[in-house]
Coordinates of C-alpha atoms and ligand atoms in Angstrom, one line a residue:
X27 CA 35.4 -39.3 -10.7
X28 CA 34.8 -40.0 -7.1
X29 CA 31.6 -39.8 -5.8
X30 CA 30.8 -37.6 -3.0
X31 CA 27.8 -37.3 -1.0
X32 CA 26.4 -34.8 1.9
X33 CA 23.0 -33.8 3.3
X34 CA 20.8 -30.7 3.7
X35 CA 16.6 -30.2 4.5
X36 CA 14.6 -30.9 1.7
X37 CA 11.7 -28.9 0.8
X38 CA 10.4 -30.8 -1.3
X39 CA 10.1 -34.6 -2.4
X40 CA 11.5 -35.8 -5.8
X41 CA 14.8 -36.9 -7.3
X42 CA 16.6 -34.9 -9.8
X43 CA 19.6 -36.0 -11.9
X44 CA 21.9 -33.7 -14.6
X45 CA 24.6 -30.8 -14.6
X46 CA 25.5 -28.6 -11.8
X47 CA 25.6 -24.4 -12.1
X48 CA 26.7 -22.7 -9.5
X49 CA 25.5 -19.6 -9.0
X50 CA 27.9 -17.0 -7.4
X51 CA 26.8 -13.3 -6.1
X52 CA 28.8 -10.9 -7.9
X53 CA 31.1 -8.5 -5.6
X54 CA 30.7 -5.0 -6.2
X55 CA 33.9 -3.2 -5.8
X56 CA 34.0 0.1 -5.4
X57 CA 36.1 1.8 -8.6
X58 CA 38.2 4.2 -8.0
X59 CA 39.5 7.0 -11.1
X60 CA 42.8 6.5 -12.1
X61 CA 43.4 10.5 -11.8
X62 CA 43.7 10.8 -15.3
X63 CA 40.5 12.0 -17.2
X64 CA 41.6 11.3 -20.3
X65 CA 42.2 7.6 -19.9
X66 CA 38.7 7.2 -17.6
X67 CA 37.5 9.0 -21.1
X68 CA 39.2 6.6 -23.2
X69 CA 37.6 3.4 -20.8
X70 CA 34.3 4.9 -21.1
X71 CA 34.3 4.6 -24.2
X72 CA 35.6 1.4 -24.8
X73 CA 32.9 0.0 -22.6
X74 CA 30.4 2.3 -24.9
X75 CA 31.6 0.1 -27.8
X76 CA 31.7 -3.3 -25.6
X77 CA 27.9 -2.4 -24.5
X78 CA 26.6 -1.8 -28.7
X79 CA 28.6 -5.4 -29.2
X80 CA 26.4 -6.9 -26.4
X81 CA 23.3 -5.2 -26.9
X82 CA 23.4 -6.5 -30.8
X83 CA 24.0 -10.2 -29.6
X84 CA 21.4 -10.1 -27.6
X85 CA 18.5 -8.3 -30.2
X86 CA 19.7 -10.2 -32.8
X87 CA 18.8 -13.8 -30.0
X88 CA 16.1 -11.8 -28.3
X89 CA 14.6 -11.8 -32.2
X90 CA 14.8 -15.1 -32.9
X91 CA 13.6 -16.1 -29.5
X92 CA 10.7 -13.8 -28.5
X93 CA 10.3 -11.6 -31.5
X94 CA 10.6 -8.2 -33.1
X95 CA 8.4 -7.1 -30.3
X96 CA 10.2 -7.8 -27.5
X97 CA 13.5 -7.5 -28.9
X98 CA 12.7 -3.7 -29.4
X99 CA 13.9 -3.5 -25.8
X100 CA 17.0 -4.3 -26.7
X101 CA 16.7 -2.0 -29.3
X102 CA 16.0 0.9 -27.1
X103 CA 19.1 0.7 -24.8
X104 CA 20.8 0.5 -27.8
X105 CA 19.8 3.9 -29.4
X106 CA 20.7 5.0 -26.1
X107 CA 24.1 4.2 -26.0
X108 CA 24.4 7.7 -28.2
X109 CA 22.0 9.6 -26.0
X110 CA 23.6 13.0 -26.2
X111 CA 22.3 14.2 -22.7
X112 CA 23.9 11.1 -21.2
X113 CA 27.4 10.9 -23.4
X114 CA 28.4 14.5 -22.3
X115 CA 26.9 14.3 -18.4
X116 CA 29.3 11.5 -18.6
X117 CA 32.2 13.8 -19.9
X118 CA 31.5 16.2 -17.7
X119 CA 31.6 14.3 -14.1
X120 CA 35.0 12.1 -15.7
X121 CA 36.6 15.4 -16.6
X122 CA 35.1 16.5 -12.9
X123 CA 37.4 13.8 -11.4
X124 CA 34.9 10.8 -11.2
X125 CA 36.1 7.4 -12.5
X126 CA 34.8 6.5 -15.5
X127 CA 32.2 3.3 -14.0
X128 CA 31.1 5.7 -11.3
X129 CA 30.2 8.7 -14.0
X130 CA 28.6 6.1 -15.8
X131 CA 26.4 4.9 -13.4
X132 CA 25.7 7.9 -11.4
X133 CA 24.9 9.7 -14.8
X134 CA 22.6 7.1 -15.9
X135 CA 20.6 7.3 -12.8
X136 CA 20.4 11.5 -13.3
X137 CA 18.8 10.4 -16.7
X138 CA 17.0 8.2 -15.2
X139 CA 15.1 10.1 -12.3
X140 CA 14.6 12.9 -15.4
X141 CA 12.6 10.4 -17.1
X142 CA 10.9 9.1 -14.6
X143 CA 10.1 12.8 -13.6
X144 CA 8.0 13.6 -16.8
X145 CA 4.6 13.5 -17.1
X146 CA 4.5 10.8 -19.6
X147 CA 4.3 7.2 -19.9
X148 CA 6.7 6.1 -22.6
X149 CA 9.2 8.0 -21.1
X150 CA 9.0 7.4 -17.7
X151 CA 9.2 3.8 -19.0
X152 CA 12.5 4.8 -20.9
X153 CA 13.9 5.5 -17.2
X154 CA 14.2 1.5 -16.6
X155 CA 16.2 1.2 -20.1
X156 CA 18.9 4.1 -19.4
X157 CA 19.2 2.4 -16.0
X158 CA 19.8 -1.2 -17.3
X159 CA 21.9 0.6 -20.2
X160 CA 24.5 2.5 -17.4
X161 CA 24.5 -0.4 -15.0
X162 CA 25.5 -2.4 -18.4
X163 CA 28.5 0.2 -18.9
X164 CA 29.3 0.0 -15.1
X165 CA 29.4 -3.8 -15.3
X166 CA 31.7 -3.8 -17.7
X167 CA 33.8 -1.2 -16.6
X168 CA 34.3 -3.1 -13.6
X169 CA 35.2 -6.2 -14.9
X170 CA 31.7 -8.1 -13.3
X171 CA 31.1 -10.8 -16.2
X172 CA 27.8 -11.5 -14.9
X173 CA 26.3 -15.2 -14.8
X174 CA 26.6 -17.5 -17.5
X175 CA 24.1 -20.1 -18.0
X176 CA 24.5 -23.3 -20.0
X177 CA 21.9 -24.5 -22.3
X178 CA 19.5 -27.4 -21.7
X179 CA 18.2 -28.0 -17.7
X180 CA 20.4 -28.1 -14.8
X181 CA 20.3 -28.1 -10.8
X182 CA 21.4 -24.8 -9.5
X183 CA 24.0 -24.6 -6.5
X184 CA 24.3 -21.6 -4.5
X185 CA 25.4 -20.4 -0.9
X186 CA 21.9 -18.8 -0.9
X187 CA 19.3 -17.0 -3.1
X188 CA 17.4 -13.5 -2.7
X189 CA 14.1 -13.4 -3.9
X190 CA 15.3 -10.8 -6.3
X191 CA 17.8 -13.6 -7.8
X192 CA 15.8 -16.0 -8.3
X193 CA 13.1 -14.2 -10.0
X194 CA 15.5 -13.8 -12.8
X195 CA 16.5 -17.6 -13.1
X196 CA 14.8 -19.3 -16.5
X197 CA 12.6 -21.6 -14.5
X198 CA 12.0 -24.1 -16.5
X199 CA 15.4 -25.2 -17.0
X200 CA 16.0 -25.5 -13.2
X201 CA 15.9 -29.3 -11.9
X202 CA 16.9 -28.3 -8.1
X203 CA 18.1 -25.8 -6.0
X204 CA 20.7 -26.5 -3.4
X205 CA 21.8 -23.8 -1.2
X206 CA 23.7 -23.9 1.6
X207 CA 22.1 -21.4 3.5
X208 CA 18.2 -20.9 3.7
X209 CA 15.4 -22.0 5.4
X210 CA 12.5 -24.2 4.7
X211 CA 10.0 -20.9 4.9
X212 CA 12.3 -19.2 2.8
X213 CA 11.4 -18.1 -0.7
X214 CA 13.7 -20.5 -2.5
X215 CA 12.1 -22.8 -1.1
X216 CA 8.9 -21.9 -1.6
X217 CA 9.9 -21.3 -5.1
X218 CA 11.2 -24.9 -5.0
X219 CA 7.7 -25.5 -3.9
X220 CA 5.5 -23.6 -6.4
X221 CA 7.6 -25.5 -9.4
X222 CA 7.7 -28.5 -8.2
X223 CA 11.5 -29.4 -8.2
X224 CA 13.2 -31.5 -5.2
X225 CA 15.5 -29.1 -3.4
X226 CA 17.7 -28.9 -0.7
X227 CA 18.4 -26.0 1.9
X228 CA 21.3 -25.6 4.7
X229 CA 23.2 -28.4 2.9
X230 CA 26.8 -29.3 3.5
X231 CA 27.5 -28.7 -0.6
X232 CA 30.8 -27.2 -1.3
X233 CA 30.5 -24.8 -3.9
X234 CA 33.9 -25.8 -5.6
X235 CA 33.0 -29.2 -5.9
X236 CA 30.0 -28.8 -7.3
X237 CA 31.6 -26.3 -9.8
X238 CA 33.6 -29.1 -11.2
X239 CA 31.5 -32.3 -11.1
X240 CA 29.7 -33.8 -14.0
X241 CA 26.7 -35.3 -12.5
X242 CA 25.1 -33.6 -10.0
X243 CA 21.8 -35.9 -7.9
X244 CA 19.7 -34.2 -5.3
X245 CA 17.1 -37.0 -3.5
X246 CA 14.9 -34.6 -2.1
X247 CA 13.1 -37.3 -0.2
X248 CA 16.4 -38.2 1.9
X249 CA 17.6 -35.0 2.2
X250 CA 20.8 -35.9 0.1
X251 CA 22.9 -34.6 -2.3
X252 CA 25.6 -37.0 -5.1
X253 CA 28.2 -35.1 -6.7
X254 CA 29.2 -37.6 -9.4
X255 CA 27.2 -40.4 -8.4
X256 CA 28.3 -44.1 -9.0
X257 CA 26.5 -46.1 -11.3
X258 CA 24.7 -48.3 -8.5
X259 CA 23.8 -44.6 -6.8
X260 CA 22.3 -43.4 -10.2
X261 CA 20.1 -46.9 -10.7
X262 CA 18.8 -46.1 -7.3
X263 CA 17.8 -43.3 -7.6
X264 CA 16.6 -43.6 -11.1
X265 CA 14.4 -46.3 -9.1
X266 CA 13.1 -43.7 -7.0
X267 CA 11.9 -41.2 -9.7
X268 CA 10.3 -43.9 -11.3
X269 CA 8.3 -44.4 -8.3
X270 CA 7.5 -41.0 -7.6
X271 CA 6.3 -40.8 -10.9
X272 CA 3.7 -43.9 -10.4
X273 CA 2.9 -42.0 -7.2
X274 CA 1.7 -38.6 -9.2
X275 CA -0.1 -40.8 -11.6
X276 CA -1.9 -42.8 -8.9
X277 CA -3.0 -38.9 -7.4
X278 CA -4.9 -38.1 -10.7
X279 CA -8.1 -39.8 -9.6
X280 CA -8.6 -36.9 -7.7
X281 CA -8.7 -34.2 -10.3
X282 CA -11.5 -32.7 -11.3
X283 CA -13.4 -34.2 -7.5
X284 CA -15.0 -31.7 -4.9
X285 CA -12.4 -31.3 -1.8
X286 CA -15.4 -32.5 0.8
X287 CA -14.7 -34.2 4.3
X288 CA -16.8 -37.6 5.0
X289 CA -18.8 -35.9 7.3
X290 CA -19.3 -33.1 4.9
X291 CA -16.7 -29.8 5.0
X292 CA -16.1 -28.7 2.0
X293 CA -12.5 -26.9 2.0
X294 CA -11.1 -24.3 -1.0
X295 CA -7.8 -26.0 -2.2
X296 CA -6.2 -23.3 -3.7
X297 CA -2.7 -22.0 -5.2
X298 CA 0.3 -20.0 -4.2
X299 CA 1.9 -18.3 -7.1
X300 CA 4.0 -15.5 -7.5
X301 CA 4.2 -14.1 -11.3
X302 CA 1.2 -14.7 -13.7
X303 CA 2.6 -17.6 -15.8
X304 CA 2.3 -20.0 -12.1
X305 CA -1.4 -19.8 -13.3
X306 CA -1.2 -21.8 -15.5
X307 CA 0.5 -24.6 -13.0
X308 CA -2.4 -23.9 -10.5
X309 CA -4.5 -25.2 -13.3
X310 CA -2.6 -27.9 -13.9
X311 CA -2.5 -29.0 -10.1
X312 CA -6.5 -28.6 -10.4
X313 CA -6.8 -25.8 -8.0
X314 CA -9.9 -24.0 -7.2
X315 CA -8.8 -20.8 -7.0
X316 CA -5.6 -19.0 -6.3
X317 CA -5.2 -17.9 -2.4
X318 CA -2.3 -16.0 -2.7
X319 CA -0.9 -14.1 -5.2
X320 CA 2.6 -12.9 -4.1
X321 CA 2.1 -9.6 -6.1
X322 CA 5.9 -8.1 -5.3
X323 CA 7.3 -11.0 -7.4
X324 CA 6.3 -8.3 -9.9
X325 CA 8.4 -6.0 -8.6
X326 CA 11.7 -7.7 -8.3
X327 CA 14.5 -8.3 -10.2
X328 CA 14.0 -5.0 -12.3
X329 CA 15.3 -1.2 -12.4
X330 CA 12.0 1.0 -11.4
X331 CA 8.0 0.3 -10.1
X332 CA 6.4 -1.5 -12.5
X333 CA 3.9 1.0 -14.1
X334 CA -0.4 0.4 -13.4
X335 CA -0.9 -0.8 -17.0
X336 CA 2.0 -3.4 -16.3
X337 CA 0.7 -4.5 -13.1
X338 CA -3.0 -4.3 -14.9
X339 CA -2.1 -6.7 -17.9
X340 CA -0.5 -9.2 -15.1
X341 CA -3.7 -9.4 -13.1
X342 CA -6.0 -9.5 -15.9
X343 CA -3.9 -12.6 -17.5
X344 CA -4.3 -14.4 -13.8
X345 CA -8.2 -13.0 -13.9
X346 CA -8.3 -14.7 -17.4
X347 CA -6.5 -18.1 -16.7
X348 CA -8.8 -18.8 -13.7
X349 CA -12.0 -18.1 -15.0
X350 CA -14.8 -18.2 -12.1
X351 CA -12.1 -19.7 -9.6
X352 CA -11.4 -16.8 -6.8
X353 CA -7.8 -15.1 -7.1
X354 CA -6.7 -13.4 -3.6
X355 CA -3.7 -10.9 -4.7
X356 CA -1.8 -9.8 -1.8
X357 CA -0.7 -6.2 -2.0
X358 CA 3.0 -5.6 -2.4
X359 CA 5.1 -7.6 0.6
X360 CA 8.2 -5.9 -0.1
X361 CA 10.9 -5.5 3.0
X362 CA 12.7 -8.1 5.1
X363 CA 14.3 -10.9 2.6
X364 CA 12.3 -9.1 -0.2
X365 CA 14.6 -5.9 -1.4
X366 CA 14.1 -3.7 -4.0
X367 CA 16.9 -1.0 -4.9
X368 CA 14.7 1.5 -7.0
X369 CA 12.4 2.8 -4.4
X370 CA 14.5 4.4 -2.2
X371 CA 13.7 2.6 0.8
X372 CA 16.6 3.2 3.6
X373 CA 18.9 -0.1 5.1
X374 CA 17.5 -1.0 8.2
X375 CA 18.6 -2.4 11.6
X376 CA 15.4 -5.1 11.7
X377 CA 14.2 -5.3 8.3
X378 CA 12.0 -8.0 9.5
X379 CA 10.4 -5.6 11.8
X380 CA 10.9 -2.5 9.7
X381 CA 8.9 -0.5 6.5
X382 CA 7.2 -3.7 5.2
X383 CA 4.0 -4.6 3.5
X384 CA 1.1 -2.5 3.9
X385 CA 3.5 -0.3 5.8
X386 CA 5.5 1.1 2.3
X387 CA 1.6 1.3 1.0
X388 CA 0.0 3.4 3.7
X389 CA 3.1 5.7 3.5
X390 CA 3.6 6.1 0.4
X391 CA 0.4 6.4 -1.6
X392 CA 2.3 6.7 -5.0
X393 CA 2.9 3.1 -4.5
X394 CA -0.6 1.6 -3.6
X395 CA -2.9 3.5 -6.0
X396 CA -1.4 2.0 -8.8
X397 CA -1.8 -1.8 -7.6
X398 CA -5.6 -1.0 -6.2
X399 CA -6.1 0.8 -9.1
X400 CA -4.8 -2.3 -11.5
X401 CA -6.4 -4.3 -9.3
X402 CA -10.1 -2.8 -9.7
X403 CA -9.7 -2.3 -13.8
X404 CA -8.6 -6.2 -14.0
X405 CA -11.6 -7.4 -11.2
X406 CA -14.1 -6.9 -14.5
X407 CA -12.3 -10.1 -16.4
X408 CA -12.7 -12.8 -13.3
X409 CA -13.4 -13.3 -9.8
X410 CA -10.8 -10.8 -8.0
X411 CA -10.2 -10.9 -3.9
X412 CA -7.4 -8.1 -2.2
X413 CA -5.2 -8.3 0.7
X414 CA -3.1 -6.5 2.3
X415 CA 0.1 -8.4 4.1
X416 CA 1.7 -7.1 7.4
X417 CA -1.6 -5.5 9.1
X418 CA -1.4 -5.0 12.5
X419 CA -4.1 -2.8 13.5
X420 CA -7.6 -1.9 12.5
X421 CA -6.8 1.7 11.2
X422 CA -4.8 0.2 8.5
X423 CA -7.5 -2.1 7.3
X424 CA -10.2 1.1 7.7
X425 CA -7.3 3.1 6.0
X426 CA -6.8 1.0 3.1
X427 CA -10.5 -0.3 2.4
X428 CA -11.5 3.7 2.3
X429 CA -8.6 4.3 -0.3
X430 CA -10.0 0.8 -2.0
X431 CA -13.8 2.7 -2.1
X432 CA -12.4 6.0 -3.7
X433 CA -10.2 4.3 -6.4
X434 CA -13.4 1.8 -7.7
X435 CA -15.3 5.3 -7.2
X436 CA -12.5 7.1 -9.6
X437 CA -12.0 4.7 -12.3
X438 CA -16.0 4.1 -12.3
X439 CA -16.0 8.0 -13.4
X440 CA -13.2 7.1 -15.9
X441 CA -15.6 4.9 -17.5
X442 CA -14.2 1.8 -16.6
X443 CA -15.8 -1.4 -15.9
X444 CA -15.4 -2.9 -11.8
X445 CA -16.5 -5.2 -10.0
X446 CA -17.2 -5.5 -6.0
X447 CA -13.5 -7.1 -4.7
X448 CA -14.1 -8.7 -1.4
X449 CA -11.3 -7.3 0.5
X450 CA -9.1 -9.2 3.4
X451 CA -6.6 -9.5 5.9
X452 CA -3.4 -11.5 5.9
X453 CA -3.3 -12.6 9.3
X454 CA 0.4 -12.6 10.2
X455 CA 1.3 -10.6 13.1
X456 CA 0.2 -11.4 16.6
X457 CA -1.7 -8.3 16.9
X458 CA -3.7 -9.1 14.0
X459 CA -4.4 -12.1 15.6
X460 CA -5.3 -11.4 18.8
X461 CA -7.7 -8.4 17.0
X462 CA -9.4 -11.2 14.6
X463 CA -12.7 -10.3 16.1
X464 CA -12.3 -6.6 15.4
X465 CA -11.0 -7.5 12.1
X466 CA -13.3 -9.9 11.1
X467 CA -15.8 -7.3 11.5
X468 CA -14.6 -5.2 9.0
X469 CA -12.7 -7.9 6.9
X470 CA -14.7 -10.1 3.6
X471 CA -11.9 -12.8 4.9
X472 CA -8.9 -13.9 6.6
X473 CA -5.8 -15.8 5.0
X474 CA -2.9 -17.2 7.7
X475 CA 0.0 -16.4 6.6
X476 CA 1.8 -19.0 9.2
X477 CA 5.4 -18.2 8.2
X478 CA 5.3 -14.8 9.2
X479 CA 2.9 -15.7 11.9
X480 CA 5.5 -18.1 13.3
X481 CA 8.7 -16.0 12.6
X482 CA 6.6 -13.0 14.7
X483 CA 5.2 -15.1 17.6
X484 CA 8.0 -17.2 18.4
X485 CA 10.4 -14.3 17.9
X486 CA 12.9 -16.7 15.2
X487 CA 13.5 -15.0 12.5
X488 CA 12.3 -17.4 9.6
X489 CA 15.6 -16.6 7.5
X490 CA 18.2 -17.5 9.6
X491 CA 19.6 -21.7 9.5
X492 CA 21.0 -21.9 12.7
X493 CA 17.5 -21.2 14.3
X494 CA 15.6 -24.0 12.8
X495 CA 14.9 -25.8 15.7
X496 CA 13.1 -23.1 17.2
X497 CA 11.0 -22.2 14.2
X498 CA 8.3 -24.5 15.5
X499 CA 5.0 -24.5 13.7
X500 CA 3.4 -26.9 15.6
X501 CA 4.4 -24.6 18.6
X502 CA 1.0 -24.5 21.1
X503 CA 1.1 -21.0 21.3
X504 CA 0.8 -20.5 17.6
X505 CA -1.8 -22.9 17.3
X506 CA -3.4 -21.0 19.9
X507 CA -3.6 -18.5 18.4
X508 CA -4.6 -19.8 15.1
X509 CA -7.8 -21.6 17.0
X510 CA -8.3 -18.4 18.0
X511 CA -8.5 -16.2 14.2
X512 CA -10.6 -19.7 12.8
X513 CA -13.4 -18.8 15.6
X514 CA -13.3 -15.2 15.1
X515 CA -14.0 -15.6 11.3
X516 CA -16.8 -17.9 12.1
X517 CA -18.1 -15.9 14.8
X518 CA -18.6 -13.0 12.5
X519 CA -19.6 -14.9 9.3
X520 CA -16.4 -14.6 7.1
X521 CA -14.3 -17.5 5.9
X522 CA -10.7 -18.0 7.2
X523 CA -7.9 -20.1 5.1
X524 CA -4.3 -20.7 6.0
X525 CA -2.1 -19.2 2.7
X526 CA 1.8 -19.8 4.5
X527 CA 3.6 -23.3 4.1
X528 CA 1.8 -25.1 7.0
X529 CA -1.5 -25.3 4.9
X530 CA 0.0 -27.4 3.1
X531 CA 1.3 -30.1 6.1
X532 CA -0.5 -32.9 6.0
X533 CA 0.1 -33.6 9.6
X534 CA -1.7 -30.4 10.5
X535 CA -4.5 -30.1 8.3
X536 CA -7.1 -32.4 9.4
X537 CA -6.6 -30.0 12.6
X538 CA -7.7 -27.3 10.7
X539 CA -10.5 -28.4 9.0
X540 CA -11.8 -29.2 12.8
X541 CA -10.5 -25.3 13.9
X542 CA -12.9 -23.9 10.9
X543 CA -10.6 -23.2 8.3
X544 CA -12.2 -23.7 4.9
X545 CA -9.7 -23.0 2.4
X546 CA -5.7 -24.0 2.1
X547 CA -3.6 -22.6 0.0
X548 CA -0.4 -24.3 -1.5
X549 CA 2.2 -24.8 -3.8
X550 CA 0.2 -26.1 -6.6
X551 CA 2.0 -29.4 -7.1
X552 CA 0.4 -30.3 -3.5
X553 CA -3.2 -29.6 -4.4
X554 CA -3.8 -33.4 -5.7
X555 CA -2.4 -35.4 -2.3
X556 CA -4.6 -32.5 0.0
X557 CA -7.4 -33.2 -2.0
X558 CA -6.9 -37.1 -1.0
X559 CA -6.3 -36.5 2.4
X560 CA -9.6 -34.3 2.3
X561 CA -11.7 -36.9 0.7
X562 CA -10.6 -39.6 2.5
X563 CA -10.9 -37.6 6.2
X564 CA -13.6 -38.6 9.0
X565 CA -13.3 -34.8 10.6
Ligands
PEP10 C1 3.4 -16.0 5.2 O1 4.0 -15.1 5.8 O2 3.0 -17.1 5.7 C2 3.1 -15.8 3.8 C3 2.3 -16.6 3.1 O3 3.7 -14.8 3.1 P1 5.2 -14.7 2.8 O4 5.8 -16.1 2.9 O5 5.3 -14.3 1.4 O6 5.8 -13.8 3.7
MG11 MG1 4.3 -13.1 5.1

């Protein structure tokens, strides 16, 4: 095999060696009926018997794998699979005309707003299962095998990933992501980030060739990419991970020290994470606390809302993991790059710009109560901080802190434990910005969240590749402004931290210390070389 090799923008260091997947979005194509019931009938219910085949492959490794317990989901969609209510609101929109995947799908999702509808937990749970179940049918119907994954680890290719994909990638057998689209504030990559694995975004990869190489090498310190690398390449860069290796080990005199300035700031070095198990890895990158939970990680990559005991028993585990450390969990983010098909949210011209955030939360109440209402019942098992992403003006802060007050008040008269949750603002709109003294006067903190900060003051939308060069952090008028929200905080006795990707920049945060920032929050794999920088810093 020849080697090949390209480039792309890492985001972050490391070498990674081993099997290439690529991962290809599936194309949904519209079916249309054959115009004869009886053989859309006859399809349906092949796909009926295809589904069961599935469904009992998967219990049957669902049971070996995660138990009888788990594996009753799979159980579930199976006795569905005869639901009378669904089998004959099938029959009736095929004999109607529909094709058989469309009756499927549009049946299960009757069924499944029914069961959402009831005024019952276990079956508006059941709505998620019918959904998966018809999507299932539909899938196969229209010929979408879905992805295969080989076992063992392997470096994913891909032309780009939504939030939403990713999410349901097993992350622990991914060595690197290289996409050729992305950006290095994009989620991948601050996925990438959060696990630690070298990766590469806007590289010049060819998805064919990586789909049939053997070997597949990202150096994610170069910026470079080896399909089938030559055996002088692969001693090189086995060289390299060798010596970033030595490098981690040489960091680990710093765990377990105080994060203190030689002239005496102390500064928060905390953790990014996004679902409840990245806990654990902010304890194992020593953090002091979590500074940003990205809570709508909890929301993706499924059928329906994830219900208040779900989103409960998520906090509670973070709570648990982190002990006294503080945990700041952002309020649902979803909009822009993060979509979610269940909650009937319209397409939009600027999704950037469009029903974001605190946005979705302030108009549709449905949504909040549950997450404040999680939040509250899980601050009795640590040290729990809120905030709310996207705020623009002080009536949305007032707005949500008074719907915060009545929820602790509620579930106090429920008879469950709270504790006070100091409540803040994600500072990430120029208007917030500019208002940081009003805020700060009604806020318990302020975290920077410099991506969207960037993306809104610069007017680059932080998605798109071709921009890059105008996506400038170090841009003075966003440093400006973030001199400005570090004084405001002070000013008004609050404490401000930075929680987007340029917390984490070592060529920046010295800077920040000096503005009055006193807590960063970062991938946790960057916790240990901050805390050196820190310790080791005259500012
Ligand atoms: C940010 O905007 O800087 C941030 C931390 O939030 P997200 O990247 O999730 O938008
Ligand atoms: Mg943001």
């Amino acid at each position: 095999m020849d080697m090949k090799q390209g480039i792309g923008l890492p985001v972050f260091p490391g070498v990674s060696i081993g099997p290439a997947v690529v991962y290809r979005k599936t194309e949904r194509v519209m079916p249309v009926s054959s115009g004869d019931p009886a053989l859309e009938q006859a399809k349906f219910e092949a796909a009926v018997e295809t589904a069961r085949q599935q469904l009992t492959e998967l219990y049957e490794k669902a049971k070996v794998e995660l138990g009888e317990e788990k594996a009753a989901i799979v159980e579930v969609q199976m006795l569905m699979l005869d639901d009378l209510d669904y089998l004959e609101g099938v029959a009736a929109a095929i004999a109607d005309g529909a094709a058989a995947a469309i009756a499927a799908l549009d049946t299960g999702e009757e069924c499944a707003q029914f069961f959402a509808s009831m005024d019952d937990e276990y079956m508006n749970a059941r709505s998620a299962d019918i959904r998966d179940m018809s999507h299932r049918i539909y899938d196969i119907l229209c010929g979408n095998t879905g992805f295969q994954l080989p076992e063992g680890s392997f470096l994913l290719v891909a032309e780009d990933l939504a939030p939403s994909e990713t999410i349901q990638l097993p992350r622990e057998r991914i060595l690197a992501f290289v996409t050729r689209q992305g950006s290095s504030s994009s989620h991948t990559a601050i996925l990438a980030r959060t696990l630690n694995i070298p990766s590469l975004v806007q590289s010049s990869i060819v998805l064919e060739d990586a789909e049939s190489c053997e070997v597949l090498a990202v150096d994610g310190f170069t910026g470079t990419w080896y399909i089938d690398p030559d055996e002088e390449t692969l001693q090189m860069l086995r060289a390299k991970q060798a010596e970033a290796a030595e490098a981690r080990n040489a960091l680990e005199a710093y765990r377990g020290k105080e994060s203190v300035t030689k002239s005496g700031k102390k500064v928060l070095l905390c953790a990014n994470i996004g679902c409840p198990e990245d806990a654990e890895a902010a304890i194992a990158g020593d953090a002091e606390g979590v500074g940003l939970m990205r809570s709508e990680f909890l929301y993706l990559g499924r059928d329906s809302l994830p219900t208040e005991e779900e989103l409960f028993e998520a906090y509670k585990k973070v709570a648990e993991i982190m002990g006294d450390r503080p945990v700041v969990i952002r309020t649902l983010d979803i909009g822009a790059d993060k979509q979610v098909s269940y909650m009937g949210l319209e397409a939009e011209e600027n999704p950037a710009l469009g029903l974001r955030g605190l946005r979705i939360c302030l108009t549709r109440e449905e949504i909040f109560r549950p997450q404040l209402r999680a939040i509250y019942r899980a601050s009795a098992y640590g040290n729990l901080c809120v905030m709310f992403p996207m705020v623009a003006s002080v009536w949305e802060l007032k707005a949500s802190k008074a719907l915060c007050a009545k929820i602790r008040k509620e579930l106090e008269d429920e008879g469950y434990p709270t504790k006070e949750v100091p409540i803040g603002v994600m500072v990430e709109t120029p208007a917030a910005a500019v208002l940081a003294q009003d805020l700060a006067k009604e806020a318990a903190f302020f975290s920077v969240g410099t991506n969207d900060l960037t993306q809104y003051t610069l007017a680059v939308d932080r998605q798109n590749a071709k921009l890059g060069q105008f996506y400038d952090p170090y841009h003075p008028a966003l440093l400006a402004l973030m001199a400005h929200i570090a004084k405001a905080a002070n000013d008004n006795g609050i404490w401000a931290g930075i929680c987007g990707e340029l917390g984490a920049d070592p060529k920046m945060q010295e800077k920040f210390i000096e503005m009055g920032y006193t807590e960063l929050s970062m991938a946790p794999g960057r916790i240990l070389e901050t805390r050196k920088l820190v310790c080791n810093s005259e500012v």
